[in-house]
PDB file of C-alpha atoms in Angstrom:
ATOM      1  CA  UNK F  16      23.197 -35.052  12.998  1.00 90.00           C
ATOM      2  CA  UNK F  17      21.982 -31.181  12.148  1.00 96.00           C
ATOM      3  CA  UNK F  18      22.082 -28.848  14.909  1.00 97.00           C
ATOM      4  CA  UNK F  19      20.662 -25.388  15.288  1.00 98.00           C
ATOM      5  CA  UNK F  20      23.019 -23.094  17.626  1.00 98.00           C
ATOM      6  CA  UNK F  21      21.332 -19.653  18.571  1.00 98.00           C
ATOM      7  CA  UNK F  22      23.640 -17.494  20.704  1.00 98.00           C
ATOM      8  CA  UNK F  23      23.251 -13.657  22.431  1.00 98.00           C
ATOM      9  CA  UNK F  24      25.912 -12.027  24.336  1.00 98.00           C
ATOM     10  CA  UNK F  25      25.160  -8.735  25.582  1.00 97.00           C
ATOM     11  CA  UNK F  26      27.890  -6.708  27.709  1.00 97.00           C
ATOM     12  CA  UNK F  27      27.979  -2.433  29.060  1.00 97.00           C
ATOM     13  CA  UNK F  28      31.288  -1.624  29.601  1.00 97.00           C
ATOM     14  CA  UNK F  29      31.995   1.436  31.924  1.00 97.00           C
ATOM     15  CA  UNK F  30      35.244   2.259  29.429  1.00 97.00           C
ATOM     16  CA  UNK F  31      36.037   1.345  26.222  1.00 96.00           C
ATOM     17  CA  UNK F  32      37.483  -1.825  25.384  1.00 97.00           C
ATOM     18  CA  UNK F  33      39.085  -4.285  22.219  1.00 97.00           C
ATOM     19  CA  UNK F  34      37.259  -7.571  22.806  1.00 97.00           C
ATOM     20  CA  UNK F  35      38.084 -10.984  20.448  1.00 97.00           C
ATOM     21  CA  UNK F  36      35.074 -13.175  20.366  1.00 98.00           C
ATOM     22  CA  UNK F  37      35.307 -17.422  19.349  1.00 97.00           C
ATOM     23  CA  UNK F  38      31.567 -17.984  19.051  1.00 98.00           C
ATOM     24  CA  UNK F  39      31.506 -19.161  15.684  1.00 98.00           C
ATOM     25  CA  UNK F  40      31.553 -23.501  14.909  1.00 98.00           C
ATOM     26  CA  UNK F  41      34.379 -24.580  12.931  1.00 98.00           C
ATOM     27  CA  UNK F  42      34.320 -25.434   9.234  1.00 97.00           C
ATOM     28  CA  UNK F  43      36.028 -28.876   9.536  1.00 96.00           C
ATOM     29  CA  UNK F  44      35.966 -32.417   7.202  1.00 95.00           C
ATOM     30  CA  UNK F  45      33.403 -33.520  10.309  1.00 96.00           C
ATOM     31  CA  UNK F  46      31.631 -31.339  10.620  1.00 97.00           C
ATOM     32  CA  UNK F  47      29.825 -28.756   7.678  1.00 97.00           C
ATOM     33  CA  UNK F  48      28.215 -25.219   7.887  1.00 97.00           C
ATOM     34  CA  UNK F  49      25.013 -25.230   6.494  1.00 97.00           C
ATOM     35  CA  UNK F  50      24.399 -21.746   7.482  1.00 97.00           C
ATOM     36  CA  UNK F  51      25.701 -19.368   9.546  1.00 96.00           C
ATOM     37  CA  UNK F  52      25.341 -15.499  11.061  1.00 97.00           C
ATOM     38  CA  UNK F  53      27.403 -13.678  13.379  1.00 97.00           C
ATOM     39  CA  UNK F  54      25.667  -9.925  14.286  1.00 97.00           C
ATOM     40  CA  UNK F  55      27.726  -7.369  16.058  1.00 96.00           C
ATOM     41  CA  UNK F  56      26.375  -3.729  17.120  1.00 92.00           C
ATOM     42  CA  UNK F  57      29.197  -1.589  17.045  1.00 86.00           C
ATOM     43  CA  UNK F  58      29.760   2.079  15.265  1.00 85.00           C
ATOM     44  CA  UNK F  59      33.519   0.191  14.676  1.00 92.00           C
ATOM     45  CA  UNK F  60      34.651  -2.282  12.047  1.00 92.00           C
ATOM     46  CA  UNK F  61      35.481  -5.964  13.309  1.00 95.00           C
ATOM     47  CA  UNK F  62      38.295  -8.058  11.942  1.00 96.00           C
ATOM     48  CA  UNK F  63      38.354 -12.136  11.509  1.00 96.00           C
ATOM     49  CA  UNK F  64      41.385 -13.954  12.252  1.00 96.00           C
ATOM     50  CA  UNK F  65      42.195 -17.397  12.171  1.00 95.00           C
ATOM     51  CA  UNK F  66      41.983 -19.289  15.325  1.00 94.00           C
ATOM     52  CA  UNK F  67      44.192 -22.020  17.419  1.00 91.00           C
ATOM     53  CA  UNK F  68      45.566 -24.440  14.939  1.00 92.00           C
ATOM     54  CA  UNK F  69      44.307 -22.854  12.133  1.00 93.00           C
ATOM     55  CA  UNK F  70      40.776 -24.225  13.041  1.00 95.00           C
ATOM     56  CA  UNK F  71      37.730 -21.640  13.729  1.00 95.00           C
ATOM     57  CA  UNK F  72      38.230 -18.174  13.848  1.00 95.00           C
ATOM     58  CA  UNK F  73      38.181 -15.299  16.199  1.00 96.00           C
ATOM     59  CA  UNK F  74      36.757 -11.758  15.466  1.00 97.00           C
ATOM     60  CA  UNK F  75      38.443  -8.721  16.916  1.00 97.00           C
ATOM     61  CA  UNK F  76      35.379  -5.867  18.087  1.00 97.00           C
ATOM     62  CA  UNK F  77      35.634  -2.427  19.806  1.00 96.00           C
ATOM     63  CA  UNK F  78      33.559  -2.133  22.715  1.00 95.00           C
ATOM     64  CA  UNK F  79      32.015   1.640  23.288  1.00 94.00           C
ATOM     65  CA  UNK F  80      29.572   1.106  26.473  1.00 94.00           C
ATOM     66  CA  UNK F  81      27.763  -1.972  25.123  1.00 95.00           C
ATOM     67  CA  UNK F  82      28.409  -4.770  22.766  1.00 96.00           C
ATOM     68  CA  UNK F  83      25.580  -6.986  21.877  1.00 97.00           C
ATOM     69  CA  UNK F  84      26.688  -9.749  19.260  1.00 97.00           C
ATOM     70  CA  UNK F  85      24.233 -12.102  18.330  1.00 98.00           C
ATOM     71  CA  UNK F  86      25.148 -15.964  16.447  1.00 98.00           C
ATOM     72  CA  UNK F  87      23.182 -17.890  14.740  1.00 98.00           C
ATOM     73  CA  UNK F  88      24.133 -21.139  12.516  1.00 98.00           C
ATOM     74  CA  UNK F  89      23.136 -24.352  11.306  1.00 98.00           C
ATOM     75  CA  UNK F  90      26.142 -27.436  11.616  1.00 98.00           C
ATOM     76  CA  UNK F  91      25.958 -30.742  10.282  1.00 98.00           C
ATOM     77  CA  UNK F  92      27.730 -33.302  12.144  1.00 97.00           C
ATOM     78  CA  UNK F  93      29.605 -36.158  10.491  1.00 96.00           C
ATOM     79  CA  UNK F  94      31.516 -37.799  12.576  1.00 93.00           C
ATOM     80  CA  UNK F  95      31.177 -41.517  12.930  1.00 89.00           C
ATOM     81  CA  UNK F  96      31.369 -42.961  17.258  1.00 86.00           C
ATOM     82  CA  UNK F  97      34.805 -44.463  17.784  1.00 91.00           C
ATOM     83  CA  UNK F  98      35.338 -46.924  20.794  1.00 94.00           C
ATOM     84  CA  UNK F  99      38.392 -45.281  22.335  1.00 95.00           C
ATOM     85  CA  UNK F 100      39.216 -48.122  24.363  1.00 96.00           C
ATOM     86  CA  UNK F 101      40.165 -50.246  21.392  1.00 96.00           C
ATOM     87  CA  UNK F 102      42.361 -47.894  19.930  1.00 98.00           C
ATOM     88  CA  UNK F 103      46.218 -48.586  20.284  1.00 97.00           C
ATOM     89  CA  UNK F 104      48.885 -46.206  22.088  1.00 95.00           C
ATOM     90  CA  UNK F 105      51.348 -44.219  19.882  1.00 95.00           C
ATOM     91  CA  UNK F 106      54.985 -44.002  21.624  1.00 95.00           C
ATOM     92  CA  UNK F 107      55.006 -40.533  22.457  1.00 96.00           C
ATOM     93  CA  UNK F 108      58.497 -40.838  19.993  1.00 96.00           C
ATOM     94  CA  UNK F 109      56.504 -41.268  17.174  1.00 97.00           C
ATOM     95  CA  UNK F 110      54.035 -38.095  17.671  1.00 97.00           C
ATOM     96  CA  UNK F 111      53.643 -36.036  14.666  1.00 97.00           C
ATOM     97  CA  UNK F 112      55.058 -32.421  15.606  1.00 97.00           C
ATOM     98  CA  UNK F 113      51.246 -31.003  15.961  1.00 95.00           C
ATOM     99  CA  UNK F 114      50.688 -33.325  18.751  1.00 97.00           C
ATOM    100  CA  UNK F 115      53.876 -33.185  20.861  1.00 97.00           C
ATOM    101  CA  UNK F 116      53.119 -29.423  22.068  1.00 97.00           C
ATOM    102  CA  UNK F 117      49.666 -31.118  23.713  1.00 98.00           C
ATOM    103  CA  UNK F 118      51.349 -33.425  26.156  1.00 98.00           C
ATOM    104  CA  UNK F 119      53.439 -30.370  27.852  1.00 98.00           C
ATOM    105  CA  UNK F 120      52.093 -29.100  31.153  1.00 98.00           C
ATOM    106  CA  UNK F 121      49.677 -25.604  30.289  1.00 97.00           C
ATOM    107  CA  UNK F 122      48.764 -22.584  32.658  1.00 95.00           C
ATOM    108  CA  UNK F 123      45.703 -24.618  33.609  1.00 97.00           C
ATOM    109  CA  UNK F 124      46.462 -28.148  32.860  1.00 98.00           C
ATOM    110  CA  UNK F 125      49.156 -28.985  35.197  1.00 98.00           C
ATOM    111  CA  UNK F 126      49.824 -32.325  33.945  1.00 98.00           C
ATOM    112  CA  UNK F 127      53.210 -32.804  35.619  1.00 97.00           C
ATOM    113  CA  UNK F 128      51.691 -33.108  39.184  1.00 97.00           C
ATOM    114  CA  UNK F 129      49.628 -35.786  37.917  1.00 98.00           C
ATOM    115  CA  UNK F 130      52.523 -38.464  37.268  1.00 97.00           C
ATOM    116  CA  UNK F 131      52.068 -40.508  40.224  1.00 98.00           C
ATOM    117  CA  UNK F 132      48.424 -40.758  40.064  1.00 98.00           C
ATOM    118  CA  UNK F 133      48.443 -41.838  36.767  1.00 98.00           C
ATOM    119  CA  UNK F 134      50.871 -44.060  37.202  1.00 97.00           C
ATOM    120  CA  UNK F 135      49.410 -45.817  40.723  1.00 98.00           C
ATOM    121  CA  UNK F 136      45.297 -45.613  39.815  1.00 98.00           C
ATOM    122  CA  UNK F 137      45.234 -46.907  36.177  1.00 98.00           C
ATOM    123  CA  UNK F 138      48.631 -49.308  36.003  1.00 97.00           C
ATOM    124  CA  UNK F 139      49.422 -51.205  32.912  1.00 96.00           C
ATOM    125  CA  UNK F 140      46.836 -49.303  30.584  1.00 98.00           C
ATOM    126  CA  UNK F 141      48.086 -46.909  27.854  1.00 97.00           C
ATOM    127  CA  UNK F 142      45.894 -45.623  24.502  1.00 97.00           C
ATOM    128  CA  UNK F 143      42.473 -45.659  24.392  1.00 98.00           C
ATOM    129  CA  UNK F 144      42.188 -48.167  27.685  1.00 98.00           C
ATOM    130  CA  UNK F 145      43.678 -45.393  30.065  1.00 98.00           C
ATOM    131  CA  UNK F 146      41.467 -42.477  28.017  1.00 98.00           C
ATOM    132  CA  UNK F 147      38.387 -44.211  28.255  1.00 98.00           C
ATOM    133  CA  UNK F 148      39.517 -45.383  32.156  1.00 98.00           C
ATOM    134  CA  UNK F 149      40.499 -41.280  32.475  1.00 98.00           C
ATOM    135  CA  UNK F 150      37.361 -39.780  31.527  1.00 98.00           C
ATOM    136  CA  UNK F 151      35.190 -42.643  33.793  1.00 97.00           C
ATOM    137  CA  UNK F 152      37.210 -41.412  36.331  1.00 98.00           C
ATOM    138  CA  UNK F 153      36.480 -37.968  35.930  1.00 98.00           C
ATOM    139  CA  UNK F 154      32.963 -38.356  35.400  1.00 97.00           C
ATOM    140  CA  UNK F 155      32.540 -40.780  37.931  1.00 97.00           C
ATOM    141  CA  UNK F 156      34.249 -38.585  41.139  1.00 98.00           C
ATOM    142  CA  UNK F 157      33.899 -34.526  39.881  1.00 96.00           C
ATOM    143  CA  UNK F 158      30.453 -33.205  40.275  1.00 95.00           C
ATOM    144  CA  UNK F 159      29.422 -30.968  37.902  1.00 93.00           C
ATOM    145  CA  UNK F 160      28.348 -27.796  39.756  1.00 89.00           C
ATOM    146  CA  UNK F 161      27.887 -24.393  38.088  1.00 80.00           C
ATOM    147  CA  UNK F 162      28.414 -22.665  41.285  1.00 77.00           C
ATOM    148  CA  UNK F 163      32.389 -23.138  41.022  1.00 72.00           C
ATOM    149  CA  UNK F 164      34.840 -22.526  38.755  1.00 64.00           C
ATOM    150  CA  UNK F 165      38.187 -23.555  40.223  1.00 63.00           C
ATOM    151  CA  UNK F 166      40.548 -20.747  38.869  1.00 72.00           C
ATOM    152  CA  UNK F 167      43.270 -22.830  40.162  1.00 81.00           C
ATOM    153  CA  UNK F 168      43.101 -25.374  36.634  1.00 93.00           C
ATOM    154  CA  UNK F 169      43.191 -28.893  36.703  1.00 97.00           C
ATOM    155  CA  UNK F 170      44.960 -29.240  40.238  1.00 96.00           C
ATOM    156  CA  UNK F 171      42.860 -26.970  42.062  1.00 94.00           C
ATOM    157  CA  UNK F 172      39.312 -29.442  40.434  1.00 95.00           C
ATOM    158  CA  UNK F 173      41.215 -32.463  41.581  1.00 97.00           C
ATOM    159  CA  UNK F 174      41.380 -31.441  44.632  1.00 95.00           C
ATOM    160  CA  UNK F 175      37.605 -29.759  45.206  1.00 93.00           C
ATOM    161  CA  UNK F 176      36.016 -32.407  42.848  1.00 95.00           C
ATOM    162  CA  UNK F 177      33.814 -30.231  41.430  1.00 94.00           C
ATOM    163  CA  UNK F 178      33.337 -27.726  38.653  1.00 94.00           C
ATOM    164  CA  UNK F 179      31.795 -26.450  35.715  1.00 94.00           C
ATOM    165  CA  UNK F 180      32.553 -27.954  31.616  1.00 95.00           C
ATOM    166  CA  UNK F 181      35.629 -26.083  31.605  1.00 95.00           C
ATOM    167  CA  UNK F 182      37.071 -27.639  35.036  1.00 96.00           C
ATOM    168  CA  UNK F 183      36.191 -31.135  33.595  1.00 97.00           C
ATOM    169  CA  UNK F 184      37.791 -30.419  30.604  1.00 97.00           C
ATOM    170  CA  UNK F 185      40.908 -28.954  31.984  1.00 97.00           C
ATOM    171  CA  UNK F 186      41.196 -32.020  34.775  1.00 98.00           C
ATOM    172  CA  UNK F 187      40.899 -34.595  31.941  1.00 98.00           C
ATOM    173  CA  UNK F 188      43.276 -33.072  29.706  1.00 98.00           C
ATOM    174  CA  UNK F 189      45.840 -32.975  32.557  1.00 98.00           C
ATOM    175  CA  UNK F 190      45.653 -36.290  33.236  1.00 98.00           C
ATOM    176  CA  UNK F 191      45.595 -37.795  29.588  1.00 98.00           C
ATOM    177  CA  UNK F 192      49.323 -35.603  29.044  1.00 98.00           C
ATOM    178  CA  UNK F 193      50.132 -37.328  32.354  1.00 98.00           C
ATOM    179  CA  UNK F 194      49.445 -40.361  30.733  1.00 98.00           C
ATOM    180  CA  UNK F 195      51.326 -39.559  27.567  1.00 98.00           C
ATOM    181  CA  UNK F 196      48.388 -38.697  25.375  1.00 98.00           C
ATOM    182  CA  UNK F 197      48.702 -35.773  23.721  1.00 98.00           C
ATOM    183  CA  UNK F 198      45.341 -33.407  24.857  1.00 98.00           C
ATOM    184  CA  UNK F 199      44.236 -30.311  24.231  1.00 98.00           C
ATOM    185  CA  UNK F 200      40.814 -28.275  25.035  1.00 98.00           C
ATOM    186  CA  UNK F 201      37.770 -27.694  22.844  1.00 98.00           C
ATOM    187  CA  UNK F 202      35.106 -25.575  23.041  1.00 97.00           C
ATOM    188  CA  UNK F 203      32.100 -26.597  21.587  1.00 97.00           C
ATOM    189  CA  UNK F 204      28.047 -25.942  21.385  1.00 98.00           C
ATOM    190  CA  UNK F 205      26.589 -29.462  22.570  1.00 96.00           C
ATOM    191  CA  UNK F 206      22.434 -30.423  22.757  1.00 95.00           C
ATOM    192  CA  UNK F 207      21.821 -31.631  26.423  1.00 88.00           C
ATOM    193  CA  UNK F 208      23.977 -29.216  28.037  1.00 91.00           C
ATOM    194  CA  UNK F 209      22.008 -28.384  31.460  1.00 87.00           C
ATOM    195  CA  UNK F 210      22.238 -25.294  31.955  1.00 87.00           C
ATOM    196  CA  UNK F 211      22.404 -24.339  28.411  1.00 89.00           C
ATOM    197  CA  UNK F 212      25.551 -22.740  27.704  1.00 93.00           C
ATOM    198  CA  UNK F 213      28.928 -22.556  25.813  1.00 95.00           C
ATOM    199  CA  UNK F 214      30.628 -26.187  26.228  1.00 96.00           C
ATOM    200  CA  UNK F 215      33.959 -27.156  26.803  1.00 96.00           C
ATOM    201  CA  UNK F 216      35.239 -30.661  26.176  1.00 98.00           C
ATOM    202  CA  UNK F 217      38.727 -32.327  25.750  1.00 98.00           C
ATOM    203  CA  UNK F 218      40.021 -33.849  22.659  1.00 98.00           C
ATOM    204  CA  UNK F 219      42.782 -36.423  22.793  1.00 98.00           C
ATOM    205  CA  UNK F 220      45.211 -38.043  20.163  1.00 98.00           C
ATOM    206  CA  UNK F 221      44.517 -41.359  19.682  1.00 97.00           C
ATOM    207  CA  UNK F 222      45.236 -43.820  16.758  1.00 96.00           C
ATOM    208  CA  UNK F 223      46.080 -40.947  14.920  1.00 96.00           C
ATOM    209  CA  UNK F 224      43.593 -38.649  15.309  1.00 96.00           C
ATOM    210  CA  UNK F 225      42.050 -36.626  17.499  1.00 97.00           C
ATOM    211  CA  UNK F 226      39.250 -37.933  19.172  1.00 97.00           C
ATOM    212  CA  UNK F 227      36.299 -35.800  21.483  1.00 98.00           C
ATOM    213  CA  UNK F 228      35.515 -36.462  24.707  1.00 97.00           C
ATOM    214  CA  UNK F 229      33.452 -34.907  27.230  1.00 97.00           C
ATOM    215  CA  UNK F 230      33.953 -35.776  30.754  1.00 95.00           C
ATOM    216  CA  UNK F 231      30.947 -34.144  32.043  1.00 95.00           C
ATOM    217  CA  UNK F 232      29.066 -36.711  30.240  1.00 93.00           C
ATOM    218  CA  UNK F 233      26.420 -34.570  29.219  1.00 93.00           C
ATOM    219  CA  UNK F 234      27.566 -34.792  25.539  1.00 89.00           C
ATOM    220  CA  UNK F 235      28.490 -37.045  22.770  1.00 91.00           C
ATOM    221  CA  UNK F 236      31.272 -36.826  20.551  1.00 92.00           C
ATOM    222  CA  UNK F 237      28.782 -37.294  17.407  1.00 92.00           C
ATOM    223  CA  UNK F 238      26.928 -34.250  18.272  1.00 93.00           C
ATOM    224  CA  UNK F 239      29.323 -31.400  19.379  1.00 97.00           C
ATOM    225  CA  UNK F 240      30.192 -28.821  17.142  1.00 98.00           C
ATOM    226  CA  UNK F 241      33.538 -27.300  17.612  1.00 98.00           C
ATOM    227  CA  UNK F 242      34.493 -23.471  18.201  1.00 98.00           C
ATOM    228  CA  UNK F 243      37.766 -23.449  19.421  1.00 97.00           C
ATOM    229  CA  UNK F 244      41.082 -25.495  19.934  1.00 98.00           C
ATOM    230  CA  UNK F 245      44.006 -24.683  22.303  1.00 97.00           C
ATOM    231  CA  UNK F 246      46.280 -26.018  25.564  1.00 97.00           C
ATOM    232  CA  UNK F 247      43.546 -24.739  27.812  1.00 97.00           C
ATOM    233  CA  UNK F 248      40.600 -22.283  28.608  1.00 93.00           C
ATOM    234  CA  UNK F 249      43.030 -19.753  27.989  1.00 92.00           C
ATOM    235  CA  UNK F 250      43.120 -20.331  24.003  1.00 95.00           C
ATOM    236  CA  UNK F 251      39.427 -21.279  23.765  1.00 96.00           C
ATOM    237  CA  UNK F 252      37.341 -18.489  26.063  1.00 95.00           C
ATOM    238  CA  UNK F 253      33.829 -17.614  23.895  1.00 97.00           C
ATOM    239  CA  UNK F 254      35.188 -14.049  24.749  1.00 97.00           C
ATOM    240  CA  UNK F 255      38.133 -12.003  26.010  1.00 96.00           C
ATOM    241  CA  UNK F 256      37.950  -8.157  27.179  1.00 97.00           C
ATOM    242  CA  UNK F 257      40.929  -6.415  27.286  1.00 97.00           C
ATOM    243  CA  UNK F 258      39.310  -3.976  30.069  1.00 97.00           C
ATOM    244  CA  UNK F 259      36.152  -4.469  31.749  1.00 97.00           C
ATOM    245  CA  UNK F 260      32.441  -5.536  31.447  1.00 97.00           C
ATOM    246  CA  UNK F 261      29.329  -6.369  33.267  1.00 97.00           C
ATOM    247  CA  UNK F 262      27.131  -9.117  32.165  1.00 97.00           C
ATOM    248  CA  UNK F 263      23.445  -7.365  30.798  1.00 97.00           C
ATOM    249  CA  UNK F 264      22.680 -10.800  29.205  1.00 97.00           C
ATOM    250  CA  UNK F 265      23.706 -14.178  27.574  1.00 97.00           C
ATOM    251  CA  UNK F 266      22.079 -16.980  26.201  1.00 97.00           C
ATOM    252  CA  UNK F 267      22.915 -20.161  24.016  1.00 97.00           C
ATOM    253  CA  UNK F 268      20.369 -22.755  22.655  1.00 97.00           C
ATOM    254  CA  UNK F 269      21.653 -26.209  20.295  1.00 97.00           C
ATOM    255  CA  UNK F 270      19.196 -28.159  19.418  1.00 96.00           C
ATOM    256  CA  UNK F 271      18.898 -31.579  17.017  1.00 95.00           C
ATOM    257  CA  UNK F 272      16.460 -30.735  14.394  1.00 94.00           C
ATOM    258  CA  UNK F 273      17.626 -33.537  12.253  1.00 80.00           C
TER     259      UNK F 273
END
C-alpha cells in the first residue's frame, strides 16, 4: 500500500510562543518513507527530537504571530492483516518491560474504573478474543461525532458514547489495560478518514507485538501510517503551544495511489 499524506497547519498567535509539532510518519520495519517534506515559516531555527518510544520525531518551532508549517510525504505500507482474535493472551507476568508501562491507568485512559465492566460484559475471553470483542464494542455503541471531544478521557466517552478518533482511541485503550492488554495510543494519517484529518487509533500487545486497531472503523491496520506513540492524546497531539493560538487554517489529505 503507497500513500500520499499532504498536510497545512496555519496558526496567528497574539504572543509569542515555543510550539513542538508530531506531523511527520514514522520510519518503522512496516512501514518505509519514500519521500518526505516538512516546511516551516519561521525567522527561528527548529530542532528534531526523538519521539515516544524512540519512534517518530517531534520538531521544536518558535512561534512570532504566525506559524504556517506545511508536510508533505510519500509512506509505503508493509504490514501484513493479522486476525487478532486468534492470537493467544500473554500473562501479564511475562510482559517484556516496554509493555508493562501500557497496562497502567493514564491521564486520559482511566483503565482502573473499567474492571468490572470488563470483567461482567466479555467473561471468559482474554488475548485477541476480548481485543477483537473490545473494539466491536466500541465501534458498535460510540458514535463518531466531530462535534464532541470529551475532555474528560476514556470515562467521560463511556459515558456520552460519542466522540471524535481520539475519544475512540482513548475508550479502547482503557478498556484493553482493563483487560490486561497492554495499550497505548497512536496517531496516524489513515485514507477514508471522513472528515479528513489527523487520526488517532489504539495499538495493543498481542502475541508479541503490537498490533493497530482503529475503533472508529474508518481505517485499516494495513493502511495507517504512524506519527506518534504514547499512554494517551497527551504524548501523541499533531501539535502543542506552550501559549496561545487561533486556528487561520488546517488541512490533511492521504490518499492510496498505489
Amino acid at each position: 500500500m503507497l500513500l500520499k499524506i499532504d498536510a497545512l497547519l496555519d496558526y496567528a498567535f497574539p504572543a509569542p510562543a515555543d510550539v513542538l509539532l508530531q506531523v511527520e510518519a514514522a520510519a518503522m520495519p512496516d512501514q518505509r518513507l519514500e519521500a518526505q517534506s516538512l516546511v516551516i515559516e519561521s525567522d527561528h531555527p527548529i530542532r528534531a527530537v526523538a519521539g515516544e518510544e524512540g519512534i517518530g520525531q517531534r520538531t521544536w518551532a518558535r512561534a512570532e504571530r504566525r506559524l504556517v508549517a506545511r508536510y508533505a510525504a510519500t509512506v509505503r505500507i508493509e504490514r501484513t492483516p493479522v486476525q487478532l482474535e486468534a492470537l493467544p493472551p500473554t500473562p501479564v507476568a511475562a510482559l517484556p518491560a516496554g509493555a508493562i508501562p501500557y497496562l497502567l491507568p493514564s491521564r486520559y485512559c482511566e483503565a482502573d474504573r473499567f474492571d468490572h465492566f470488563v470483567r461482567t460484559r466479555f467473561p471468559g475471553l482474554a488475548g485477541g478474543a476480548l481485543a477483537t470483542a473490545l473494539a466491536a464494542w466500541v465501534e458498535a455503541n460510540v458514535a463518531y461525532d466531530g462535534s464532541v471531544v470529551n475532555g474528560g478521557g476514556a470515562l467521560a466517552t463511556f459515558a456520552e458514547r460519542r466522540g471524535v478518533c481520539r475519544d475512540h482511541a482513548h475508550l479502547l485503550v482503557a478498556l484493553a489495560r482493563a483487560g490486561e492488554i497492554p495499550a497505548r495510543c497512536v496517531s496516524a494519517y489513515a485514507p477514508g478518514v471522513d472528515p479528513p484529518d489527523f487520526h488517532a487509533v489504539a495499538e495493543l500487545w498481542l502475541d508479541g507485538a503490537w498490533r493497530l486497531v482503529d475503533a472508529t472503523g474508518m481505517g485499516n491496520a494495513d493502511d495507517l501510517a504512524r506519527v506518534a506513540v504514547g499512554r494517551d492524546a497527551t504524548d501523541i497531539a499533531f501539535m502543542t503551544v506552550f501559549g496561545s493560538a487561533r486556528m487561520m487554517a488546517q488541512h490533511v489529505s492521504v490518499a492510496r495511489i498505489g
